[in-house]
Tab-separated table of C-alpha atoms and ligand atoms in Angstrom:
chain	number	residue	atom	x	y	z
A	4	MET	CA	23.320	-17.913	19.686
A	5	SER	CA	22.466	-19.433	16.231
A	6	GLU	CA	19.655	-18.446	13.762
A	7	PRO	CA	16.001	-19.718	14.747
A	8	THR	CA	14.333	-21.690	12.259
A	9	ILE	CA	11.454	-20.517	10.188
A	10	GLU	CA	8.626	-23.572	9.555
A	11	VAL	CA	6.353	-22.793	6.814
A	12	LEU	CA	2.891	-22.571	7.534
A	13	ILE	CA	1.665	-21.514	3.736
A	14	ASP	CA	4.117	-21.999	1.187
A	15	ALA	CA	4.735	-19.669	-1.709
A	16	ASN	CA	2.281	-21.245	-4.347
A	17	THR	CA	-0.233	-21.789	-2.216
A	18	LEU	CA	-0.321	-17.966	-1.283
A	19	GLN	CA	-0.161	-17.195	-5.032
A	20	ALA	CA	-2.908	-19.326	-5.945
A	21	ARG	CA	-5.195	-17.963	-3.394
A	22	ILE	CA	-4.003	-14.412	-4.295
A	23	ALA	CA	-5.330	-15.033	-8.067
A	24	GLU	CA	-8.403	-16.254	-6.644
A	25	LEU	CA	-9.049	-12.987	-4.702
A	26	ALA	CA	-8.096	-11.003	-7.416
A	27	THR	CA	-10.479	-12.623	-9.967
A	28	GLN	CA	-13.510	-11.868	-7.338
A	29	ILE	CA	-12.403	-8.543	-6.917
A	30	ARG	CA	-12.140	-7.765	-10.674
A	31	LYS	CA	-15.755	-9.360	-11.031
A	32	ASP	CA	-17.201	-7.302	-7.964
A	33	TYR	CA	-15.758	-3.954	-9.329
A	34	ASP	CA	-16.485	-4.682	-12.943
A	35	GLY	CA	-13.979	-1.685	-14.341
A	36	LYS	CA	-14.919	0.787	-12.015
A	37	PRO	CA	-12.270	2.989	-10.396
A	38	LEU	CA	-10.893	1.575	-7.488
A	39	VAL	CA	-8.336	2.784	-5.072
A	40	LEU	CA	-6.346	-0.011	-3.107
A	41	VAL	CA	-4.787	1.554	-0.165
A	42	GLY	CA	-1.899	-0.565	1.365
A	43	VAL	CA	-1.217	-0.452	4.755
A	44	LEU	CA	2.575	-0.228	5.384
A	45	LYS	CA	4.658	-1.930	5.681
A	46	GLY	CA	3.264	-5.733	6.226
A	47	SER	CA	0.898	-5.414	2.967
A	48	PHE	CA	3.687	-4.539	0.170
A	49	LEU	CA	4.104	-8.132	-1.025
A	50	PHE	CA	0.475	-8.924	-0.984
A	51	LEU	CA	-0.778	-5.516	-2.789
A	52	ALA	CA	2.185	-6.209	-5.130
A	53	ASP	CA	0.891	-9.566	-6.135
A	54	LEU	CA	-2.761	-8.816	-5.933
A	55	CYS	CA	-2.243	-5.811	-8.248
A	56	LYS	CA	-0.865	-7.607	-11.080
A	57	HIS	CA	-3.997	-9.274	-11.885
A	58	LEU	CA	-6.135	-6.045	-11.960
A	59	ASP	CA	-6.960	-3.863	-14.394
A	60	ASN	CA	-6.444	-0.078	-15.398
A	61	ASN	CA	-9.065	0.948	-13.214
A	62	VAL	CA	-6.898	0.503	-10.316
A	63	ILE	CA	-5.124	3.235	-8.785
A	64	ILE	CA	-2.425	2.380	-5.524
A	65	ASP	CA	-1.861	4.473	-2.651
A	66	PHE	CA	-0.205	3.488	0.782
A	67	LEU	CA	-0.760	4.629	4.393
A	68	GLN	CA	1.275	3.572	7.516
A	69	THR	CA	-0.021	3.250	11.005
A	70	SER	CA	1.963	2.484	13.877
A	71	SER	CA	0.624	0.499	16.760
A	72	TYR	CA	3.331	-2.560	17.673
A	73	HIS	CA	6.706	-0.273	18.046
A	74	GLY	CA	8.546	-3.278	17.333
A	75	GLY	CA	7.121	-5.535	19.859
A	76	ARG	CA	4.979	-8.683	19.603
A	77	SER	CA	1.512	-7.689	20.981
A	78	THR	CA	-0.347	-4.569	19.988
A	79	THR	CA	-0.192	-1.356	22.378
A	80	GLY	CA	-4.047	-0.599	21.331
A	81	VAL	CA	-2.715	2.689	20.331
A	82	VAL	CA	-3.092	3.611	16.400
A	83	GLN	CA	-1.282	6.443	14.809
A	84	ILE	CA	-1.170	7.287	11.104
A	85	ARG	CA	2.363	7.628	10.444
A	86	LYS	CA	1.800	8.103	6.592
A	87	ASP	CA	-1.689	9.166	5.175
A	88	VAL	CA	-2.734	8.364	1.394
A	89	ASP	CA	-1.854	11.254	-1.127
A	90	VAL	CA	-5.094	10.513	-3.053
A	91	ASN	CA	-8.678	12.154	-2.321
A	92	ILE	CA	-10.909	9.081	-1.711
A	93	GLU	CA	-14.322	11.074	-1.546
A	94	GLY	CA	-16.571	9.289	-4.057
A	95	VAL	CA	-14.500	6.698	-5.079
A	96	ASP	CA	-14.542	2.873	-3.978
A	97	VAL	CA	-11.506	2.022	-1.513
A	98	LEU	CA	-10.180	-1.275	-1.049
A	99	LEU	CA	-7.984	-1.323	2.029
A	100	VAL	CA	-5.141	-3.770	1.656
A	101	GLU	CA	-4.118	-5.460	4.825
A	102	ASP	CA	-1.341	-8.290	5.876
A	103	ILE	CA	-3.168	-9.567	9.059
A	104	VAL	CA	-6.106	-8.904	10.953
A	105	ASP	CA	-5.193	-9.712	14.356
A	106	THR	CA	-7.331	-7.871	17.217
A	107	GLY	CA	-8.860	-5.932	14.663
A	108	THR	CA	-7.922	-2.503	16.598
A	109	THR	CA	-5.763	-1.259	13.317
A	110	LEU	CA	-8.691	-1.640	10.618
A	111	SER	CA	-11.349	-0.397	13.075
A	112	HIS	CA	-9.316	2.375	13.232
A	113	LEU	CA	-8.661	2.787	9.722
A	114	ILE	CA	-12.309	2.485	8.631
A	115	ASP	CA	-13.750	5.050	10.890
A	116	LEU	CA	-10.929	7.348	9.783
A	117	LEU	CA	-11.425	6.817	6.259
A	118	GLY	CA	-15.144	6.768	6.409
A	119	THR	CA	-14.999	10.132	7.461
A	120	ARG	CA	-13.825	11.230	4.105
A	121	LYS	CA	-16.770	9.871	2.208
A	122	PRO	CA	-15.701	7.353	-0.313
A	123	ALA	CA	-18.545	5.683	-2.214
A	124	SER	CA	-17.365	2.395	-0.687
A	125	LEU	CA	-14.842	1.164	1.747
A	126	LYS	CA	-13.947	-2.862	1.873
A	127	ILE	CA	-11.107	-4.881	3.126
A	128	ALA	CA	-9.079	-7.291	1.784
A	129	SER	CA	-6.444	-9.119	4.005
A	130	LEU	CA	-4.073	-12.081	3.412
A	131	LEU	CA	-4.701	-13.396	6.791
A	132	SER	CA	-6.899	-13.396	9.862
A	133	LYS	CA	-6.234	-14.610	13.330
A	134	PRO	CA	-10.170	-14.787	14.430
A	135	GLU	CA	-9.047	-16.040	17.922
A	136	ALA	CA	-7.247	-13.065	18.892
A	137	ARG	CA	-10.271	-10.548	17.452
A	138	ARG	CA	-10.727	-8.049	19.878
A	139	VAL	CA	-13.206	-5.771	17.597
A	140	GLU	CA	-14.882	-7.235	14.736
A	141	VAL	CA	-14.128	-5.990	11.454
A	142	PRO	CA	-15.806	-7.213	7.948
A	143	VAL	CA	-13.327	-8.572	5.754
A	144	GLU	CA	-14.579	-8.959	2.440
A	145	TYR	CA	-11.847	-10.711	0.589
A	146	LEU	CA	-9.735	-12.989	2.854
A	147	GLY	CA	-6.729	-15.159	1.859
A	148	PHE	CA	-6.358	-17.263	4.924
A	149	GLU	CA	-7.281	-18.184	8.591
A	150	ILE	CA	-4.517	-18.921	10.686
A	151	GLU	CA	-4.259	-19.867	14.454
A	152	ASN	CA	-3.475	-17.430	17.180
A	153	VAL	CA	0.365	-17.826	16.477
A	154	PHE	CA	3.149	-15.091	15.631
A	155	VAL	CA	4.008	-15.487	11.808
A	156	VAL	CA	6.240	-13.915	9.822
A	157	GLY	CA	7.341	-13.624	6.002
A	158	TYR	CA	5.836	-12.265	2.706
A	159	GLY	CA	5.921	-8.738	4.144
A	160	LEU	CA	5.207	-9.842	7.774
A	161	ASP	CA	8.051	-9.180	9.909
A	162	ASP	CA	9.537	-9.968	13.775
A	163	ALA	CA	11.384	-6.733	14.402
A	164	GLU	CA	11.244	-5.939	11.042
A	165	LYS	CA	13.041	-9.359	10.028
A	166	TYR	CA	11.769	-11.683	7.397
A	167	ARG	CA	9.732	-9.463	5.136
A	168	GLN	CA	11.402	-10.754	2.239
A	169	LEU	CA	10.418	-14.297	2.488
A	170	PRO	CA	7.903	-15.500	0.150
A	171	TYR	CA	6.138	-17.412	2.524
A	172	ILE	CA	4.363	-17.411	5.725
A	173	GLY	CA	6.052	-19.117	8.613
A	174	VAL	CA	6.461	-19.393	12.357
A	175	VAL	CA	9.698	-18.678	13.780
A	176	LYS	CA	11.027	-21.435	16.013
A	177	ASP	CA	13.301	-20.037	18.665
A	178	SER	CA	16.454	-22.197	19.166
B	206	IMP	P1	-4.433	-5.484	15.119
B	206	IMP	O1	-4.720	-4.253	14.844
B	206	IMP	O2	-4.107	-6.166	16.281
B	206	IMP	O3	-5.247	-6.530	14.107
B	206	IMP	O4	-2.921	-5.881	14.273
B	206	IMP	C1	-2.720	-5.455	13.072
B	206	IMP	C2	-1.134	-5.312	12.567
B	206	IMP	O5	-0.534	-6.144	13.592
B	206	IMP	C3	-0.885	-6.035	11.424
B	206	IMP	O6	-1.083	-5.199	10.220
B	206	IMP	C4	0.494	-6.851	11.779
B	206	IMP	O7	1.318	-5.491	11.418
B	206	IMP	C5	0.540	-6.868	12.917
B	206	IMP	N1	0.811	-8.212	13.433
B	206	IMP	C6	-0.089	-9.096	14.040
B	206	IMP	N2	-0.169	-10.370	13.906
B	206	IMP	C7	1.364	-10.326	13.601
B	206	IMP	C8	1.905	-11.462	13.410
B	206	IMP	O8	1.420	-12.660	13.669
B	206	IMP	N3	3.266	-11.305	12.851
B	206	IMP	C9	3.385	-10.400	12.349
B	206	IMP	N4	2.811	-9.009	12.576
B	206	IMP	C10	1.579	-8.976	12.897
């Protein structure tokens, strides 16, 4: 069987330019105050890496990991915490960094969970959003791009763990 082709949806330069804009907004909004960036693994690793390079020394980086897809392409609706954050977020500003908001289930669960730990504020940065797929509304303060309801890969996003290394967002065209 031949390798599927990947059609570019958002190229690397466009991604980087938008991430720089989001970082400018974040710097302005937090204005040097301590800020914990919490990357949602694994999909956000490249977005968080590129975003944080534009930020200052007020930033602390942490990660958590959920599981709800179990390698498939559609959500099961059940969100489990596989790896929790290491830092104490009580009383500090927290920015959850996500790759994509699809149904909204994951982020809505994480907002409830992290909210119980009493952060000073809890906001969301997501590289992508598929508004048509939404089942639970979640407020995304810093959004990279809205896309159509298609399954995308690259720049951290996977299809059964493949394609995360691509520097762009693409759509898998099965041959
Ligand atoms: P939600 O809970 O349905 O919003 O799903 C969020 C998670 O599903 C994301 O963090 C991704 O890991 C995964 N996901 C949703 N859509 C896609 C996609 O198009 N490609 C790859 N992963 C996706």
